[in-house]
C-alpha atoms as one frame of an Amber mdcrd trajectory, in Angstrom:
protein
 -10.588   2.492 -25.907 -11.479  -0.625 -24.476  -8.154  -2.555 -25.255  -6.294
   0.474 -23.600  -8.114   0.692 -20.437  -7.913  -3.669 -20.250  -4.204  -2.896
 -20.972  -3.602  -0.730 -17.832  -5.431  -3.355 -16.035  -8.920  -2.244 -15.201
 -12.103  -3.708 -16.261 -14.423  -1.518 -18.310 -17.692  -1.027 -17.270 -21.053
   0.495 -19.922 -24.154   0.672 -20.137 -23.931  -2.705 -21.458 -25.690  -1.881
 -24.811 -24.693  -2.103 -28.724 -22.194   0.745 -30.753 -20.062   2.507 -28.521
 -20.633   0.182 -25.531 -20.151  -2.732 -27.398 -16.650  -1.565 -28.854 -15.444
  -0.971 -25.349 -16.448  -4.303 -24.013 -15.222  -6.156 -27.092 -11.869  -4.423
 -26.834 -11.997  -5.283 -23.368 -12.292  -8.642 -23.792  -9.749  -8.822 -27.042
  -7.434  -7.435 -24.668  -7.555  -9.549 -21.951  -9.553  -7.506 -19.781 -12.762
  -7.388 -17.900 -16.215  -6.311 -19.198 -18.928  -5.247 -17.083 -22.260  -4.106
 -18.195 -24.548  -1.669 -16.221 -27.900  -1.551 -18.040 -30.766   0.976 -17.252
 -34.273  -0.356 -17.998 -35.970   1.965 -20.480 -38.828   2.136 -22.643 -36.932
   1.202 -26.174 -35.107  -1.936 -24.291 -31.592  -2.252 -25.828 -29.739  -5.994
 -25.566 -27.108  -6.778 -23.638 -24.071  -6.880 -26.191 -22.004 -10.078 -26.095
 -18.583  -9.065 -24.789 -19.556  -8.589 -21.486 -18.485 -11.003 -17.970 -20.891
  -9.511 -15.852 -24.347  -7.642 -16.923 -26.919  -5.696 -14.249 -29.814  -4.401
 -14.807 -31.130  -1.274 -13.043 -34.571  -0.077 -12.412 -33.386   3.531 -11.509
 -30.831   5.390 -13.208 -29.471   6.987  -9.864 -28.700   3.003  -8.749 -26.755
   2.751 -11.979 -24.948   5.803 -11.341 -24.145   4.805  -7.712 -22.791   1.307
  -9.175 -20.842   3.353 -11.516 -19.467   5.570  -9.376 -18.680   2.929  -6.372
 -16.658   0.481  -8.635 -14.631   3.340 -11.217 -11.114   4.679 -11.069 -11.667
   6.898 -13.845 -14.137   7.839 -16.344 -14.027   8.164 -20.350 -17.248   9.515
 -21.606 -18.052   9.382 -24.883 -20.986  11.178 -27.210 -24.003  10.330 -26.109
 -27.608  12.185 -24.736 -29.218  13.504 -21.578 -27.991  10.332 -19.517 -24.508
  10.985 -20.402 -24.390  14.511 -19.415 -26.018  13.585 -16.197 -23.363  10.779
 -15.448 -20.696  13.696 -16.064 -22.052  16.301 -14.184 -22.631  14.014 -11.358
 -19.057  12.451 -11.543 -17.598  15.777 -11.581 -19.957  17.238  -8.923 -18.578
  14.085  -6.783 -14.831  14.926  -7.348 -15.270  18.574  -6.721 -17.132  18.058
  -3.256 -14.479  15.331  -2.427 -17.483  12.748  -2.394 -15.538  10.190  -4.465
 -11.838   9.935  -4.764 -10.278  12.888  -7.573 -11.057  10.032 -10.611  -9.593
  11.452 -14.126 -12.239  11.970 -16.418 -11.698  11.785 -20.258 -14.292  13.612
 -22.671 -13.689  11.805 -26.314 -14.654  14.112 -28.882 -13.477  18.048 -28.692
 -16.002  18.802 -31.346 -19.070  17.250 -29.571 -18.267  18.292 -25.767 -17.302
  21.789 -27.023 -20.399  23.705 -25.265 -19.398  21.568 -22.016 -15.883  23.048
 -22.339 -17.305  26.552 -23.137 -19.425  26.390 -19.981 -16.818  25.187 -17.599
 -14.401  28.059 -19.087 -17.372  30.104 -17.836 -17.749  28.635 -14.431 -13.662
  28.938 -14.034 -14.047  32.939 -15.002 -17.087  33.617 -12.537 -15.159  31.868
  -9.609 -17.690  28.953  -9.609 -15.349  26.581 -10.002 -11.355  26.384  -9.526
  -8.413  25.581 -11.545  -7.739  22.558  -9.209 -11.584  20.915 -10.135 -10.620
  20.750 -13.801  -7.121  19.379 -13.482  -8.683  15.964 -13.706 -10.738  16.315
 -17.006  -9.376  15.833 -20.058 -11.548  16.807 -23.508  -9.682  15.191 -26.353
 -10.055  13.321 -29.928  -6.770  11.119 -29.203  -6.901   7.689 -27.916  -3.130
   7.710 -26.747  -3.591  10.590 -24.709  -6.655   9.854 -23.126  -4.623   6.571
 -22.293  -1.877   8.279 -20.801  -4.211  10.897 -18.738  -6.380   7.291 -17.178
  -2.532   6.267 -16.368  -1.312   8.900 -14.513  -4.556   9.759 -12.604  -5.929
   6.475 -12.023  -3.535   3.570 -13.133  -0.443   4.536 -11.049  -2.562   6.196
  -7.941  -5.316   3.485  -7.724  -3.353   0.159  -8.753  -2.771  -1.402  -5.468
  -6.148  -0.450  -4.062  -7.977  -1.927  -7.469  -8.148  -5.353  -6.034 -10.180
  -4.190  -2.914 -12.959  -6.318  -1.878 -16.167  -4.455  -1.581 -19.139  -5.338
   0.291 -22.070  -5.883  -2.134 -24.821  -4.039  -1.311 -28.414  -6.060  -1.989
 -30.784  -3.113  -1.992 -28.560  -1.456  -5.236 -29.066  -5.129  -7.078 -25.764
  -6.125  -6.752
């Protein structure tokens, strides 16, 4: 997935740790792209993986989310814990309320994300969200399908904007 994202012309931003995050960073590196780590300091410290071009350490989870949302044009979310769910719902809420642009969200792992899919279906049937809210969300097991979704809703739409220079915020640790 990291290599595919790099091939679309985007950097990969992860939590910067081992496992899935390391695989994405390595894929970006091997694909000639950039990898950025945005770690959160936790009681069980994780070591940064060696495949990142830039690495940030955040004391607070909300700061990490601001950094991720500020510099992202799409989200690929792998199976994870409570923090991962928090990041998904925060991204979805910010898109739904138009606080950030309408970025694509890819949830990798149909079986893992099935309860979330069921919850979104109930929300839709209860008119708590609209069909338009779901147009940018894809739940899949297929990397190719995920990359096509990112290309359709991010690469083609935002490519010209991705070189934009953002003013750094010292209080966010940038």
